[in-house]
Coordinates of C-alpha atoms in Angstrom, one line a residue:
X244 CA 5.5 93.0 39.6
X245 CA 5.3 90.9 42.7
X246 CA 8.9 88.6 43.4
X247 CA 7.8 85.0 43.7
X248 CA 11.2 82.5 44.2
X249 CA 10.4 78.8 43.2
X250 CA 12.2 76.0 44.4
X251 CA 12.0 72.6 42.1
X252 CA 13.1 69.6 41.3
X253 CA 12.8 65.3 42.2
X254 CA 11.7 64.1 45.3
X255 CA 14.4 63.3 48.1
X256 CA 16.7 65.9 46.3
X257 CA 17.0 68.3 49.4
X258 CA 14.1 71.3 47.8
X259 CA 12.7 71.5 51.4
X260 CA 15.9 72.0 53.5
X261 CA 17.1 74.9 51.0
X262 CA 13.7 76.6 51.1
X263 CA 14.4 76.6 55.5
X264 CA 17.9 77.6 54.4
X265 CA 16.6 80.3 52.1
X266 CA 13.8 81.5 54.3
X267 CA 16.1 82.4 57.4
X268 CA 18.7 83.9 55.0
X269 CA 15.7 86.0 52.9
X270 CA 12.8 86.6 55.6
X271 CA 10.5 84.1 53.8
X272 CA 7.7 81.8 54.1
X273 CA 7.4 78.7 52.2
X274 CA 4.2 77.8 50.3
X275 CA 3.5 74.0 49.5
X276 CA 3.2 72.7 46.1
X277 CA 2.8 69.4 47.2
X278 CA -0.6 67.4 46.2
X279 CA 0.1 65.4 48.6
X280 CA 1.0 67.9 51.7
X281 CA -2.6 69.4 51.7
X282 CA -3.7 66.3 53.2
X283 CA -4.0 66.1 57.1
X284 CA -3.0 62.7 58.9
X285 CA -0.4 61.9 56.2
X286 CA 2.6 62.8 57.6
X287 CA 5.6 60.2 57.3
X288 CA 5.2 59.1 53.9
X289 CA 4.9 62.3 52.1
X290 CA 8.0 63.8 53.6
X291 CA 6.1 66.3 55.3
X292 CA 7.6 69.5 56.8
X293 CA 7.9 68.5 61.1
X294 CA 5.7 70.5 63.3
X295 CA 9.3 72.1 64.6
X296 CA 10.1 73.0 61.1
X297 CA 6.7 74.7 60.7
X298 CA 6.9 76.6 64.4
X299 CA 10.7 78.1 62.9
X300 CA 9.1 79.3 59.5
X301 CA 5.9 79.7 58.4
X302 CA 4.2 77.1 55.9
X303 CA 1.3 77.4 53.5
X304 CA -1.2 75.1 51.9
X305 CA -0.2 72.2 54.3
X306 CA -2.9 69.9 56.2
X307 CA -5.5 71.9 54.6
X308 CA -8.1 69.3 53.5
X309 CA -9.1 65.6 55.1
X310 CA -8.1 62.5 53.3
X311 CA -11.7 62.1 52.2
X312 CA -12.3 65.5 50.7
X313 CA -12.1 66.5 47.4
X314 CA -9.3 69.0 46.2
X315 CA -8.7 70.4 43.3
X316 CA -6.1 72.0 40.9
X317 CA -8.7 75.5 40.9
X318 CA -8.3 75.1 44.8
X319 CA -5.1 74.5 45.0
X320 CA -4.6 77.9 42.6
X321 CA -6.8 79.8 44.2
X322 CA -5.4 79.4 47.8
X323 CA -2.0 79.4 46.5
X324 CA -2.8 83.1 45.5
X325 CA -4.0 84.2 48.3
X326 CA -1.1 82.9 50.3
X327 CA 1.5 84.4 48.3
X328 CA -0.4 88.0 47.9
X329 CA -1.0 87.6 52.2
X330 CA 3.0 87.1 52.1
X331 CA 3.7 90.1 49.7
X332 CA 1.5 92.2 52.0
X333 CA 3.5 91.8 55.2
X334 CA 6.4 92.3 53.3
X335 CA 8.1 89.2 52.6
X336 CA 9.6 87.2 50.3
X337 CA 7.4 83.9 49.5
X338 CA 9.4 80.4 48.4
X339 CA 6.9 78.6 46.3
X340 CA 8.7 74.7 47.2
X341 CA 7.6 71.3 46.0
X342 CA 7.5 68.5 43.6
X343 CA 3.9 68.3 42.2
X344 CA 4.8 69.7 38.5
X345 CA 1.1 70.8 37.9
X346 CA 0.8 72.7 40.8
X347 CA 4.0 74.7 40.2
X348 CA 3.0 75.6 36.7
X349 CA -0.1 76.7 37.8
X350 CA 1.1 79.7 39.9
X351 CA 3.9 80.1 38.1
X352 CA 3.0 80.3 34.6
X353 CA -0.8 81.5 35.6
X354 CA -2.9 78.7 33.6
X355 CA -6.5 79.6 33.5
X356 CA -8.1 76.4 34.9
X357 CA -11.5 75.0 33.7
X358 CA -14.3 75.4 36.4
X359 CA -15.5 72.0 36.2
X360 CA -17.1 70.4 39.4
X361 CA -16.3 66.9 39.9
X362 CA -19.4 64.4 38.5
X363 CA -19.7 61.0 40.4
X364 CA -21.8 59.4 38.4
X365 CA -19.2 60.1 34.9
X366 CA -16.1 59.2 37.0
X367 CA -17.8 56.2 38.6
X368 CA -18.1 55.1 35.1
X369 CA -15.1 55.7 33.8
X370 CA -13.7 53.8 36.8
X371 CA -15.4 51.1 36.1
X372 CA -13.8 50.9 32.4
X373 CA -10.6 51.5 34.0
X374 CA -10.8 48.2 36.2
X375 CA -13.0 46.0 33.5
X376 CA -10.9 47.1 30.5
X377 CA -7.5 48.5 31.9
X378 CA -6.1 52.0 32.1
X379 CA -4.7 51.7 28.7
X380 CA -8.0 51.7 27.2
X381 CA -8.7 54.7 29.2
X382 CA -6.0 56.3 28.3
X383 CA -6.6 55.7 24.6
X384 CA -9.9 57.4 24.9
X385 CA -8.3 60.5 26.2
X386 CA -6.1 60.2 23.1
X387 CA -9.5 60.0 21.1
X388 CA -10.7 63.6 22.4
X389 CA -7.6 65.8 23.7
X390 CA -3.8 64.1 22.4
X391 CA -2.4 66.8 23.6
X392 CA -3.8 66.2 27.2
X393 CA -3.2 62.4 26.6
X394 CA 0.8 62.9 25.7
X395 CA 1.6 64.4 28.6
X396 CA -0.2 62.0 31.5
X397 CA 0.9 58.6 32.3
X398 CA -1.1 56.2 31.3
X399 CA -1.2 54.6 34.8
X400 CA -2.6 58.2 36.5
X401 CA -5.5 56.9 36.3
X402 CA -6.8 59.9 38.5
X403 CA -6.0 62.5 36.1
X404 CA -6.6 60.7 33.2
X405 CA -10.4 60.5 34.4
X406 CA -10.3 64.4 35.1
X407 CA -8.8 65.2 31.8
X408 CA -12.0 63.2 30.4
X409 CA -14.2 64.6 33.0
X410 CA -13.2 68.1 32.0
X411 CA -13.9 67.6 28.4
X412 CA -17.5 65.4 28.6
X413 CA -18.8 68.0 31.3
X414 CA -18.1 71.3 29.5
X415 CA -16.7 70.5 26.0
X416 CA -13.2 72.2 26.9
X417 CA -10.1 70.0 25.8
X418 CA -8.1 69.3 29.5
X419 CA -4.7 70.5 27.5
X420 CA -6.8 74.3 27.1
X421 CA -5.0 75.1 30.4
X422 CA -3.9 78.2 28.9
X423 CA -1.6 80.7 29.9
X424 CA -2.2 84.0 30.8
X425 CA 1.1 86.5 31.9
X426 CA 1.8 85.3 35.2
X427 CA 1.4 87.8 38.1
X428 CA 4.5 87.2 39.4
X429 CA 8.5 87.7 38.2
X430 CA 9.6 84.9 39.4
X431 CA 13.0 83.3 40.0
X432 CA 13.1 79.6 39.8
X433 CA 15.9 77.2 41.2
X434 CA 16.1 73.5 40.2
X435 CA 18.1 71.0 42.0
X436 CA 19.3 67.6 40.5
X437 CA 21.5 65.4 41.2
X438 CA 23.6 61.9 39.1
X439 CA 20.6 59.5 39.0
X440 CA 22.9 56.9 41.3
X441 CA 22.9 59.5 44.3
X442 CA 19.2 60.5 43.8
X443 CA 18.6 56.7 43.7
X444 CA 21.0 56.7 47.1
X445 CA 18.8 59.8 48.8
X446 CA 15.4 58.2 47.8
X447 CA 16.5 54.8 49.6
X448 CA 17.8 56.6 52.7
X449 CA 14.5 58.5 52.9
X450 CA 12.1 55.4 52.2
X451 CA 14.4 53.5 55.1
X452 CA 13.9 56.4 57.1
X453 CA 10.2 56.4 57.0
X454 CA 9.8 53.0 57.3
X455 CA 11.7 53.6 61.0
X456 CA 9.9 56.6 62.5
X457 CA 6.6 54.5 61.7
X458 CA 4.7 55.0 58.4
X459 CA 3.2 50.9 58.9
X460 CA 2.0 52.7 61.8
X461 CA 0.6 56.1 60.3
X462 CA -0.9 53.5 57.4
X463 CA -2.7 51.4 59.9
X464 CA -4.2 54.5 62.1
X465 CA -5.6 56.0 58.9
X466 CA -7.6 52.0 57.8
X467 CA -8.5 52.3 61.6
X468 CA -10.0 56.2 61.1
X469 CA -12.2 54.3 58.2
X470 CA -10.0 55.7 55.2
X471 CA -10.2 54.0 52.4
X472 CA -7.1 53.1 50.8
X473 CA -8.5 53.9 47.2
X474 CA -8.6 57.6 48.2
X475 CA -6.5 59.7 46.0
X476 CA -5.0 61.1 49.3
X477 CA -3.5 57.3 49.9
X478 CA -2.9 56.7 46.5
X479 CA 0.7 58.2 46.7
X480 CA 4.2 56.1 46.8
X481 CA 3.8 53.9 50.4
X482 CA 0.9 54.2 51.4
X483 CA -0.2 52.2 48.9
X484 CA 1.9 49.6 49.3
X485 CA 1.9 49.8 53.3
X486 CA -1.9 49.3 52.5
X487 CA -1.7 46.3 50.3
X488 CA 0.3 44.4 53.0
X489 CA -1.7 45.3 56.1
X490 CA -5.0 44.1 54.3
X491 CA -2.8 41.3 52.8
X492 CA -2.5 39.5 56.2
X493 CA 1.4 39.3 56.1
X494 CA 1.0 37.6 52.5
X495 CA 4.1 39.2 51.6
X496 CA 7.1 40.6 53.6
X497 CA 7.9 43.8 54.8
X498 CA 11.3 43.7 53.0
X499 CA 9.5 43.0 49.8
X500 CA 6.8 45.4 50.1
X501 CA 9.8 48.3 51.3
X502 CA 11.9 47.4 48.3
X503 CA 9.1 47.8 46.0
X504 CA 8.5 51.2 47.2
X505 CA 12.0 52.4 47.0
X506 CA 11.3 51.2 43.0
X507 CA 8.3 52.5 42.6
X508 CA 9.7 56.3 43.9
X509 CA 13.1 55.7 41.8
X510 CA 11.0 55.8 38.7
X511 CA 8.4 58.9 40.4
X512 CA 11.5 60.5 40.2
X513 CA 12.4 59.9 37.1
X514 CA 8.7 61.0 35.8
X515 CA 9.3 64.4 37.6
X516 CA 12.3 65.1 35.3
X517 CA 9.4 65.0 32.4
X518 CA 8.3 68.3 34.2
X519 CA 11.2 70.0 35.3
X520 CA 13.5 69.6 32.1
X521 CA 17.3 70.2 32.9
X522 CA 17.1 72.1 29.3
X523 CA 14.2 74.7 30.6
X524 CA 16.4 77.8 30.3
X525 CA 13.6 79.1 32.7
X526 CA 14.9 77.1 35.5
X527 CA 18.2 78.0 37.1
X528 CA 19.6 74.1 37.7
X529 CA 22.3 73.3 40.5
X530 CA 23.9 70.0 41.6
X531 CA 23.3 69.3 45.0
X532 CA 26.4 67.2 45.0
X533 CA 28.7 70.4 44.4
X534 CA 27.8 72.4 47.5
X535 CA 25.7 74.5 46.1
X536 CA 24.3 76.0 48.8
X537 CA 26.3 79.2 48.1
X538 CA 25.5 79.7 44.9
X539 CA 22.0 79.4 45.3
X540 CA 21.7 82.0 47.8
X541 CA 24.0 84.5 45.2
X542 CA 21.8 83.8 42.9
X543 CA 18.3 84.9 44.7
X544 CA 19.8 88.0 46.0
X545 CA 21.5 89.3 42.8
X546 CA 17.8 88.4 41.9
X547 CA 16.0 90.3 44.6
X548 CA 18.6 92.7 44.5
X549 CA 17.4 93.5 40.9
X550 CA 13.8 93.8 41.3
X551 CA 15.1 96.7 44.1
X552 CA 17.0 98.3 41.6
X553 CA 14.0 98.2 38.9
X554 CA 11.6 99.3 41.3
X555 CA 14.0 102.4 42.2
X556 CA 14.0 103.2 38.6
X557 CA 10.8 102.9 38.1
X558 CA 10.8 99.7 35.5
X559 CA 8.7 96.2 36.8

């Protein structure tokens, strides 16, 4: 079986300097499981891998799609697939690195994912109920048709809430039917975490940092390229917010709208522990406070070192 080495955890905890760390050390090239990383033109406030990072190792399933264009979990599946099969080929070791939950799970545990086209006219109107009635009642007709589907998304992902619907009114399959199939990789999978004071610390240093190399800028380019700021592309943690206040014609400040942010990604965070769980015993955790650079790079070769062993004695 194929090696696939998966890097997870919060955002702002440091998974995208160990997977440059890891892919020097191990010959490796990193493939994206951001949702938010396949867009083009949204650079600063996604944290995006630098053009120099990108020209030292090579990255996947980055600036893939236009902020306007539909993308999908299936896609995102599909191509992730490819890319780590087009890695295995030339003999490398893939790092699959990112913070999206849902896109992780899908390669990793292999979900077989509905084949449901998108349907503007049943999304337009369950838009519409969202912003006459509120996303709770929304929510609590998920809860009607798929609980399952309906305990595990927030109530204010609105987005997915309206796919998990969309997915059951256009072919009758519950959204939580994502089943699992035996994945087609043995993969190894490294969690970093952190106190919740220093994550809180690292996410306040990073949403300073953006605000300095520019994202009011990068915001105001994309209104200017005819973006709309309801895209689900823009819908992520400062853009949004950067949005609001441009259009808002300085109706609030800056320091309001950057504190806000730095909230609004403190309790992201937070909502990303929901998926990675420090008690999965299938993810190998390390604090990031503890150097734990070391140990993470003993632990994937005694793992690579073991899938050369098996494959010497013939076991997978």
């Amino acid at each position: 079986m194929s090696r696939l080495v998966a890097i997870v955890g919060p955002t702002a905890v440091g998974k995208s300097a160990l997977a440059m760390r890891l892919a020097q050390l191990f010959d490796a090239e990193i493939v994206g499981a951001d949702s938010r990383h396949v867009y083009r033109y949204v650079n600063i406030g996604t944290a995006k891998p630098t053009l120099e990072e990108r020209s030292l190792i090579p990255h996947h399933l980055i600036d893939i799609v236009d902020p306007d264009e539909d993308f999908s979990l299936a896609q995102y599946q599909h191509m992730a697939y490819e890319a780590i099969d087009d890695i295995h080929d030339r003999r490398k070791l893939p790092l699959l690195t990112g913070g999206s939950g849902l896109y992780v799970r899908s390669v990793v545990g292999g979900f077989r994912i509905p084949q449901v086209p998108p349907d503007a006219g049943l999304r337009q109107g369950l838009e519409a109920k969202a912003e006459c009635e509120g996303h709770l009642a929304l929510h609590a007709e998920l809860e009607q048709v798929d609980p399952e589907a309906a305990a595990r998304i927030d109530p204010r992902n609105v987005r997915r809430v309206i796919r998990a619907l969309e997915v059951y009114h256009t072919s009758g399959l519950r959204f939580s039917e994502l089943q699992r199939r035996e994945s087609r990789y043995e993969t190894l999978t490294i969690g970093l975490t952190t106190t919740r004071e220093d994550l809180y610390r690292r996410i306040d240093k990073r949403v300073d940092a953006m605000m300095h190399q520019g994202l009011v800028e990068e915001m105001r380019e994309l209104l200017d390229r005819g973006y709309s700021p309801d895209l689900p592309a823009l819908s992520g943690l400062g853009y949004k917010q950067i949005a609001t206040y441009l259009q808002g014609g300085g109706a609030v400040a800056l320091d309001d709208v950057v504190q806000y942010i730095k909230h609004e990604t403190h309790r992201f965070a937070r909502h990303q522990y929901a998926w990675f769980r420090l008690n999965d015993k299938r993810i190998n955790w390390f604090d990031v406070r503890n150097g734990s650079a070391g140990a993470v790079e003993d632990t994937v070769h005694r793992f690579l070192q073991h899938a050369v062993e098996a494959q010497g004695t013939g076991r997978t």
